[in-house]
PDB file of C-alpha atoms in Angstrom:
ATOM      1  CA  UNK A   1     -38.217  21.971  32.664  1.00 48.00           C
ATOM      2  CA  UNK A   2     -38.042  18.623  34.185  1.00 53.00           C
ATOM      3  CA  UNK A   3     -39.966  17.404  31.430  1.00 55.00           C
ATOM      4  CA  UNK A   4     -37.613  18.942  28.746  1.00 50.00           C
ATOM      5  CA  UNK A   5     -34.720  16.868  30.310  1.00 45.00           C
ATOM      6  CA  UNK A   6     -36.375  13.745  30.739  1.00 52.00           C
ATOM      7  CA  UNK A   7     -37.041  13.792  26.560  1.00 47.00           C
ATOM      8  CA  UNK A   8     -33.309  14.825  26.078  1.00 44.00           C
ATOM      9  CA  UNK A   9     -32.078  11.971  28.380  1.00 45.00           C
ATOM     10  CA  UNK A  10     -34.287   9.933  26.529  1.00 51.00           C
ATOM     11  CA  UNK A  11     -33.301  10.885  23.095  1.00 43.00           C
ATOM     12  CA  UNK A  12     -29.707  10.263  24.235  1.00 42.00           C
ATOM     13  CA  UNK A  13     -30.247   7.132  25.405  1.00 44.00           C
ATOM     14  CA  UNK A  14     -32.186   6.194  22.405  1.00 47.00           C
ATOM     15  CA  UNK A  15     -29.354   7.425  20.463  1.00 41.00           C
ATOM     16  CA  UNK A  16     -26.617   5.478  22.172  1.00 39.00           C
ATOM     17  CA  UNK A  17     -28.528   2.292  22.152  1.00 44.00           C
ATOM     18  CA  UNK A  18     -29.066   2.561  18.157  1.00 42.00           C
ATOM     19  CA  UNK A  19     -25.693   3.513  17.418  1.00 37.00           C
ATOM     20  CA  UNK A  20     -24.595   0.455  19.998  1.00 39.00           C
ATOM     21  CA  UNK A  21     -26.743  -2.026  17.928  1.00 40.00           C
ATOM     22  CA  UNK A  22     -25.635  -0.737  14.494  1.00 37.00           C
ATOM     23  CA  UNK A  23     -21.899  -1.469  15.935  1.00 35.00           C
ATOM     24  CA  UNK A  24     -23.013  -4.779  16.728  1.00 36.00           C
ATOM     25  CA  UNK A  25     -24.180  -5.443  13.390  1.00 37.00           C
ATOM     26  CA  UNK A  26     -20.648  -4.538  11.608  1.00 39.00           C
ATOM     27  CA  UNK A  27     -18.910  -7.328  13.329  1.00 43.00           C
ATOM     28  CA  UNK A  28     -15.457  -7.094  13.696  1.00 58.00           C
ATOM     29  CA  UNK A  29     -13.527  -4.182  12.447  1.00 63.00           C
ATOM     30  CA  UNK A  30     -10.081  -5.206  11.932  1.00 75.00           C
ATOM     31  CA  UNK A  31      -8.243  -8.646  10.579  1.00 81.00           C
ATOM     32  CA  UNK A  32      -4.540  -9.394  10.613  1.00 88.00           C
ATOM     33  CA  UNK A  33      -3.638  -9.920   6.801  1.00 91.00           C
ATOM     34  CA  UNK A  34      -0.788 -10.672   4.750  1.00 95.00           C
ATOM     35  CA  UNK A  35       0.477  -8.516   1.501  1.00 97.00           C
ATOM     36  CA  UNK A  36       2.621 -10.642  -1.366  1.00 98.00           C
ATOM     37  CA  UNK A  37       3.247  -8.685  -4.674  1.00 98.00           C
ATOM     38  CA  UNK A  38       5.536  -8.304  -7.413  1.00 98.00           C
ATOM     39  CA  UNK A  39       6.514  -5.483  -9.516  1.00 98.00           C
ATOM     40  CA  UNK A  40       8.897  -3.759 -12.097  1.00 98.00           C
ATOM     41  CA  UNK A  41      10.154  -0.012 -11.796  1.00 98.00           C
ATOM     42  CA  UNK A  42      11.104   1.595 -14.727  1.00 97.00           C
ATOM     43  CA  UNK A  43      13.831   4.610 -14.234  1.00 97.00           C
ATOM     44  CA  UNK A  44      12.974   7.936 -14.089  1.00 96.00           C
ATOM     45  CA  UNK A  45      15.787  10.024 -13.070  1.00 95.00           C
ATOM     46  CA  UNK A  46      18.469  10.988 -10.483  1.00 95.00           C
ATOM     47  CA  UNK A  47      17.949  13.529  -7.725  1.00 93.00           C
ATOM     48  CA  UNK A  48      21.089  14.987  -5.518  1.00 89.00           C
ATOM     49  CA  UNK A  49      24.638  15.502  -5.790  1.00 89.00           C
ATOM     50  CA  UNK A  50      26.515  12.865  -8.124  1.00 90.00           C
ATOM     51  CA  UNK A  51      29.726  12.066  -6.183  1.00 88.00           C
ATOM     52  CA  UNK A  52      33.143  10.551  -6.978  1.00 88.00           C
ATOM     53  CA  UNK A  53      31.518   7.507  -8.786  1.00 88.00           C
ATOM     54  CA  UNK A  54      28.358   9.172  -9.980  1.00 92.00           C
ATOM     55  CA  UNK A  55      25.187   8.626  -8.649  1.00 94.00           C
ATOM     56  CA  UNK A  56      24.403   5.276  -6.903  1.00 95.00           C
ATOM     57  CA  UNK A  57      22.359   4.137  -9.800  1.00 93.00           C
ATOM     58  CA  UNK A  58      23.905   6.268 -12.427  1.00 86.00           C
ATOM     59  CA  UNK A  59      23.208   4.014 -15.518  1.00 91.00           C
ATOM     60  CA  UNK A  60      19.593   4.176 -15.943  1.00 93.00           C
ATOM     61  CA  UNK A  61      18.922   0.934 -13.780  1.00 95.00           C
ATOM     62  CA  UNK A  62      15.824  -0.435 -13.651  1.00 96.00           C
ATOM     63  CA  UNK A  63      14.103  -2.176 -10.879  1.00 97.00           C
ATOM     64  CA  UNK A  64      12.276  -5.748 -10.384  1.00 98.00           C
ATOM     65  CA  UNK A  65      11.227  -6.494  -7.292  1.00 97.00           C
ATOM     66  CA  UNK A  66       8.921  -8.405  -4.356  1.00 98.00           C
ATOM     67  CA  UNK A  67       7.599  -7.278  -1.199  1.00 98.00           C
ATOM     68  CA  UNK A  68       6.073  -9.169   1.645  1.00 98.00           C
ATOM     69  CA  UNK A  69       3.875  -7.057   3.894  1.00 97.00           C
ATOM     70  CA  UNK A  70       2.344  -8.223   7.206  1.00 97.00           C
ATOM     71  CA  UNK A  71      -0.564  -6.222   8.840  1.00 95.00           C
ATOM     72  CA  UNK A  72      -4.007  -4.928   9.680  1.00 91.00           C
ATOM     73  CA  UNK A  73      -7.022  -4.154   8.242  1.00 86.00           C
ATOM     74  CA  UNK A  74      -8.536  -1.513  10.321  1.00 84.00           C
ATOM     75  CA  UNK A  75     -12.081  -0.501  10.058  1.00 75.00           C
ATOM     76  CA  UNK A  76     -12.259  -2.722   6.885  1.00 73.00           C
ATOM     77  CA  UNK A  77     -11.257   0.104   4.373  1.00 84.00           C
ATOM     78  CA  UNK A  78      -7.935   1.074   5.858  1.00 90.00           C
ATOM     79  CA  UNK A  79      -4.525  -1.179   6.038  1.00 94.00           C
ATOM     80  CA  UNK A  80      -1.431  -0.401   8.098  1.00 96.00           C
ATOM     81  CA  UNK A  81       1.427  -2.470   8.419  1.00 96.00           C
ATOM     82  CA  UNK A  82       5.375  -3.023   7.727  1.00 97.00           C
ATOM     83  CA  UNK A  83       7.119  -4.899   4.812  1.00 97.00           C
ATOM     84  CA  UNK A  84      10.237  -6.259   3.539  1.00 98.00           C
ATOM     85  CA  UNK A  85      11.428  -6.293  -0.127  1.00 97.00           C
ATOM     86  CA  UNK A  86      14.198  -7.568  -2.251  1.00 98.00           C
ATOM     87  CA  UNK A  87      15.057  -5.478  -5.583  1.00 98.00           C
ATOM     88  CA  UNK A  88      17.359  -6.141  -8.527  1.00 98.00           C
ATOM     89  CA  UNK A  89      18.771  -3.270 -10.314  1.00 97.00           C
ATOM     90  CA  UNK A  90      19.674  -3.542 -13.844  1.00 95.00           C
ATOM     91  CA  UNK A  91      20.188  -2.646 -17.408  1.00 95.00           C
ATOM     92  CA  UNK A  92      20.811  -4.810 -19.782  1.00 90.00           C
ATOM     93  CA  UNK A  93      21.072  -2.352 -22.859  1.00 89.00           C
ATOM     94  CA  UNK A  94      23.990  -0.891 -21.385  1.00 86.00           C
ATOM     95  CA  UNK A  95      27.218  -2.708 -21.494  1.00 82.00           C
ATOM     96  CA  UNK A  96      28.867  -0.651 -18.459  1.00 85.00           C
ATOM     97  CA  UNK A  97      25.699  -0.948 -16.174  1.00 89.00           C
ATOM     98  CA  UNK A  98      26.519  -3.313 -13.488  1.00 91.00           C
ATOM     99  CA  UNK A  99      23.616  -5.478 -11.810  1.00 94.00           C
ATOM    100  CA  UNK A 100      22.940  -4.962  -8.179  1.00 95.00           C
ATOM    101  CA  UNK A 101      20.841  -6.319  -5.385  1.00 97.00           C
ATOM    102  CA  UNK A 102      18.932  -4.374  -2.826  1.00 97.00           C
ATOM    103  CA  UNK A 103      16.778  -4.531   0.061  1.00 97.00           C
ATOM    104  CA  UNK A 104      13.873  -2.451   1.472  1.00 97.00           C
ATOM    105  CA  UNK A 105      12.114  -2.191   4.679  1.00 97.00           C
ATOM    106  CA  UNK A 106       9.162  -0.288   5.183  1.00 97.00           C
ATOM    107  CA  UNK A 107       5.840   0.847   6.778  1.00 98.00           C
ATOM    108  CA  UNK A 108       2.830   0.788   4.737  1.00 98.00           C
ATOM    109  CA  UNK A 109      -0.688   2.163   4.376  1.00 97.00           C
ATOM    110  CA  UNK A 110      -3.106   1.806   2.019  1.00 96.00           C
ATOM    111  CA  UNK A 111      -6.742   3.015   1.724  1.00 94.00           C
ATOM    112  CA  UNK A 112      -9.448   1.401  -0.339  1.00 89.00           C
ATOM    113  CA  UNK A 113     -13.001   3.429   0.160  1.00 83.00           C
ATOM    114  CA  UNK A 114     -15.740   1.290  -0.648  1.00 71.00           C
ATOM    115  CA  UNK A 115     -18.355   3.614   0.304  1.00 62.00           C
ATOM    116  CA  UNK A 116     -21.109   5.279  -2.738  1.00 55.00           C
ATOM    117  CA  UNK A 117     -23.042   8.231  -2.922  1.00 51.00           C
ATOM    118  CA  UNK A 118     -26.527   8.427  -3.448  1.00 52.00           C
ATOM    119  CA  UNK A 119     -28.222  12.202  -3.905  1.00 51.00           C
ATOM    120  CA  UNK A 120     -25.511  13.316  -1.137  1.00 49.00           C
ATOM    121  CA  UNK A 121     -25.756  10.173   0.937  1.00 50.00           C
ATOM    122  CA  UNK A 122     -23.353   7.559   1.658  1.00 49.00           C
ATOM    123  CA  UNK A 123     -24.322   3.976   1.871  1.00 52.00           C
ATOM    124  CA  UNK A 124     -22.554   0.299   1.727  1.00 55.00           C
ATOM    125  CA  UNK A 125     -23.317  -1.601  -1.355  1.00 55.00           C
ATOM    126  CA  UNK A 126     -24.564  -5.242  -0.650  1.00 55.00           C
ATOM    127  CA  UNK A 127     -21.656  -6.783  -2.436  1.00 63.00           C
ATOM    128  CA  UNK A 128     -18.511  -5.485  -2.816  1.00 71.00           C
ATOM    129  CA  UNK A 129     -16.367  -6.325  -6.330  1.00 81.00           C
ATOM    130  CA  UNK A 130     -14.082  -3.186  -7.375  1.00 85.00           C
ATOM    131  CA  UNK A 131     -12.489  -0.301  -5.120  1.00 88.00           C
ATOM    132  CA  UNK A 132     -10.177   2.224  -6.137  1.00 93.00           C
ATOM    133  CA  UNK A 133      -6.584   2.033  -4.161  1.00 95.00           C
ATOM    134  CA  UNK A 134      -4.134   4.896  -2.743  1.00 97.00           C
ATOM    135  CA  UNK A 135      -1.534   4.552  -0.478  1.00 98.00           C
ATOM    136  CA  UNK A 136       1.803   5.385   0.435  1.00 98.00           C
ATOM    137  CA  UNK A 137       5.254   3.797   2.005  1.00 98.00           C
ATOM    138  CA  UNK A 138       8.189   5.334   4.072  1.00 98.00           C
ATOM    139  CA  UNK A 139      11.320   3.452   4.812  1.00 97.00           C
ATOM    140  CA  UNK A 140      15.064   2.881   4.366  1.00 97.00           C
ATOM    141  CA  UNK A 141      16.832   1.482   1.442  1.00 97.00           C
ATOM    142  CA  UNK A 142      19.774  -0.594   1.228  1.00 97.00           C
ATOM    143  CA  UNK A 143      22.073  -1.308  -2.102  1.00 97.00           C
ATOM    144  CA  UNK A 144      24.869  -3.466  -2.504  1.00 95.00           C
ATOM    145  CA  UNK A 145      26.788  -1.996  -4.517  1.00 90.00           C
ATOM    146  CA  UNK A 146      30.372  -1.821  -6.354  1.00 87.00           C
ATOM    147  CA  UNK A 147      33.326  -1.642  -3.808  1.00 87.00           C
ATOM    148  CA  UNK A 148      35.892   0.861  -3.407  1.00 79.00           C
ATOM    149  CA  UNK A 149      37.361   1.805  -5.752  1.00 80.00           C
ATOM    150  CA  UNK A 150      35.025   1.323  -8.677  1.00 82.00           C
ATOM    151  CA  UNK A 151      31.790   2.448  -6.361  1.00 88.00           C
ATOM    152  CA  UNK A 152      30.120   3.107  -2.911  1.00 91.00           C
ATOM    153  CA  UNK A 153      30.100  -0.541  -1.642  1.00 92.00           C
ATOM    154  CA  UNK A 154      27.044  -0.836   0.210  1.00 95.00           C
ATOM    155  CA  UNK A 155      24.440   2.611   0.446  1.00 95.00           C
ATOM    156  CA  UNK A 156      21.596   3.412   3.014  1.00 96.00           C
ATOM    157  CA  UNK A 157      19.129   6.110   1.833  1.00 97.00           C
ATOM    158  CA  UNK A 158      15.412   6.795   2.622  1.00 97.00           C
ATOM    159  CA  UNK A 159      12.324   5.117   0.755  1.00 98.00           C
ATOM    160  CA  UNK A 160       9.409   7.124   0.083  1.00 98.00           C
ATOM    161  CA  UNK A 161       6.556   6.108  -2.452  1.00 98.00           C
ATOM    162  CA  UNK A 162       2.831   7.212  -3.021  1.00 98.00           C
ATOM    163  CA  UNK A 163       0.938   4.731  -5.277  1.00 98.00           C
ATOM    164  CA  UNK A 164      -2.535   4.320  -6.591  1.00 98.00           C
ATOM    165  CA  UNK A 165      -4.558   1.794  -8.421  1.00 98.00           C
ATOM    166  CA  UNK A 166      -7.632  -0.689  -8.613  1.00 96.00           C
ATOM    167  CA  UNK A 167      -8.353  -3.257  -5.880  1.00 91.00           C
ATOM    168  CA  UNK A 168     -10.539  -6.496  -7.055  1.00 90.00           C
ATOM    169  CA  UNK A 169     -12.440  -8.357  -4.178  1.00 85.00           C
ATOM    170  CA  UNK A 170     -12.204 -11.900  -6.199  1.00 83.00           C
ATOM    171  CA  UNK A 171     -14.882 -13.814  -3.585  1.00 76.00           C
ATOM    172  CA  UNK A 172     -17.355 -10.849  -3.951  1.00 64.00           C
ATOM    173  CA  UNK A 173     -18.302 -10.906  -0.157  1.00 54.00           C
ATOM    174  CA  UNK A 174     -20.556  -9.026   1.720  1.00 53.00           C
ATOM    175  CA  UNK A 175     -19.386  -6.101   3.766  1.00 53.00           C
ATOM    176  CA  UNK A 176     -18.202  -7.191   7.209  1.00 52.00           C
ATOM    177  CA  UNK A 177     -18.341 -10.627   6.447  1.00 54.00           C
ATOM    178  CA  UNK A 178     -15.520 -13.460   6.431  1.00 53.00           C
ATOM    179  CA  UNK A 179     -13.260 -12.758   3.609  1.00 52.00           C
ATOM    180  CA  UNK A 180     -14.626 -10.163   2.263  1.00 65.00           C
ATOM    181  CA  UNK A 181     -11.228  -8.152   2.345  1.00 76.00           C
ATOM    182  CA  UNK A 182      -9.268 -10.662   0.322  1.00 85.00           C
ATOM    183  CA  UNK A 183      -8.441  -9.460  -2.870  1.00 90.00           C
ATOM    184  CA  UNK A 184      -5.899  -8.968  -5.589  1.00 95.00           C
ATOM    185  CA  UNK A 185      -4.569  -5.415  -6.898  1.00 97.00           C
ATOM    186  CA  UNK A 186      -2.775  -3.732  -9.433  1.00 98.00           C
ATOM    187  CA  UNK A 187      -0.534  -0.358  -8.403  1.00 98.00           C
ATOM    188  CA  UNK A 188       1.387   2.280 -10.107  1.00 98.00           C
ATOM    189  CA  UNK A 189       2.990   4.700  -8.092  1.00 98.00           C
ATOM    190  CA  UNK A 190       6.459   7.604  -7.490  1.00 98.00           C
ATOM    191  CA  UNK A 191       9.072   6.327  -5.333  1.00 98.00           C
ATOM    192  CA  UNK A 192      12.530   7.964  -4.570  1.00 98.00           C
ATOM    193  CA  UNK A 193      15.153   5.744  -2.895  1.00 97.00           C
ATOM    194  CA  UNK A 194      19.413   5.377  -3.519  1.00 97.00           C
ATOM    195  CA  UNK A 195      19.072   9.245  -5.331  1.00 96.00           C
ATOM    196  CA  UNK A 196      16.556   7.631  -8.062  1.00 97.00           C
ATOM    197  CA  UNK A 197      12.817   8.475  -8.709  1.00 98.00           C
ATOM    198  CA  UNK A 198      11.351   5.264  -9.782  1.00 98.00           C
ATOM    199  CA  UNK A 199       7.712   4.102 -11.558  1.00 98.00           C
ATOM    200  CA  UNK A 200       7.091   1.356  -9.831  1.00 98.00           C
ATOM    201  CA  UNK A 201       4.169  -1.037 -11.493  1.00 98.00           C
ATOM    202  CA  UNK A 202       2.584  -3.909  -8.914  1.00 98.00           C
ATOM    203  CA  UNK A 203       0.440  -6.554  -8.679  1.00 98.00           C
ATOM    204  CA  UNK A 204      -0.500  -8.220  -5.298  1.00 98.00           C
ATOM    205  CA  UNK A 205      -2.753 -10.493  -3.711  1.00 97.00           C
ATOM    206  CA  UNK A 206      -3.781  -9.463  -0.189  1.00 93.00           C
ATOM    207  CA  UNK A 207      -5.410 -12.088   2.320  1.00 88.00           C
TER     208      UNK A 207
END
């Protein structure tokens, strides 16, 4: 019985030592990062109840915007951060559409899986060039609209977005090496804010 305990303890110690050695080879598991992105969001449709002056964006407004996001790359594949953005809502094809400015404040999380499978087993590629990208955002949207009696003035609504795309590691760095998380990316998604559903298309730079 004692021999069995000694064998079990030895196996456990060996496993812990092996895991510790592997972890030490992985290097740091997170890094502060900044994301800058520009995009255009076509109008899809209005949601909710229209008020006295119609919807907040009732003239098929499109949205052009830019975002800055600060956060941390966690375990290499995840990014968690917070951002602010500015939007310009417009529809140049309708003379009655009044252009307006807005701002967004949101939490951002994205996932870029760079594990590959081979006969049911996961492994790390020697270099990283491309990775799929999925993410979500939750926050608030502020619209500086027309004041009474023409409009609603400043309005604040929830912001919800889901997006997916592709991520390009332009330095082609080794996994766990410095700067290998720096990348350009392109996404397309579905966003709701200001009683309106948009289809935002963005390009961004992460470093």
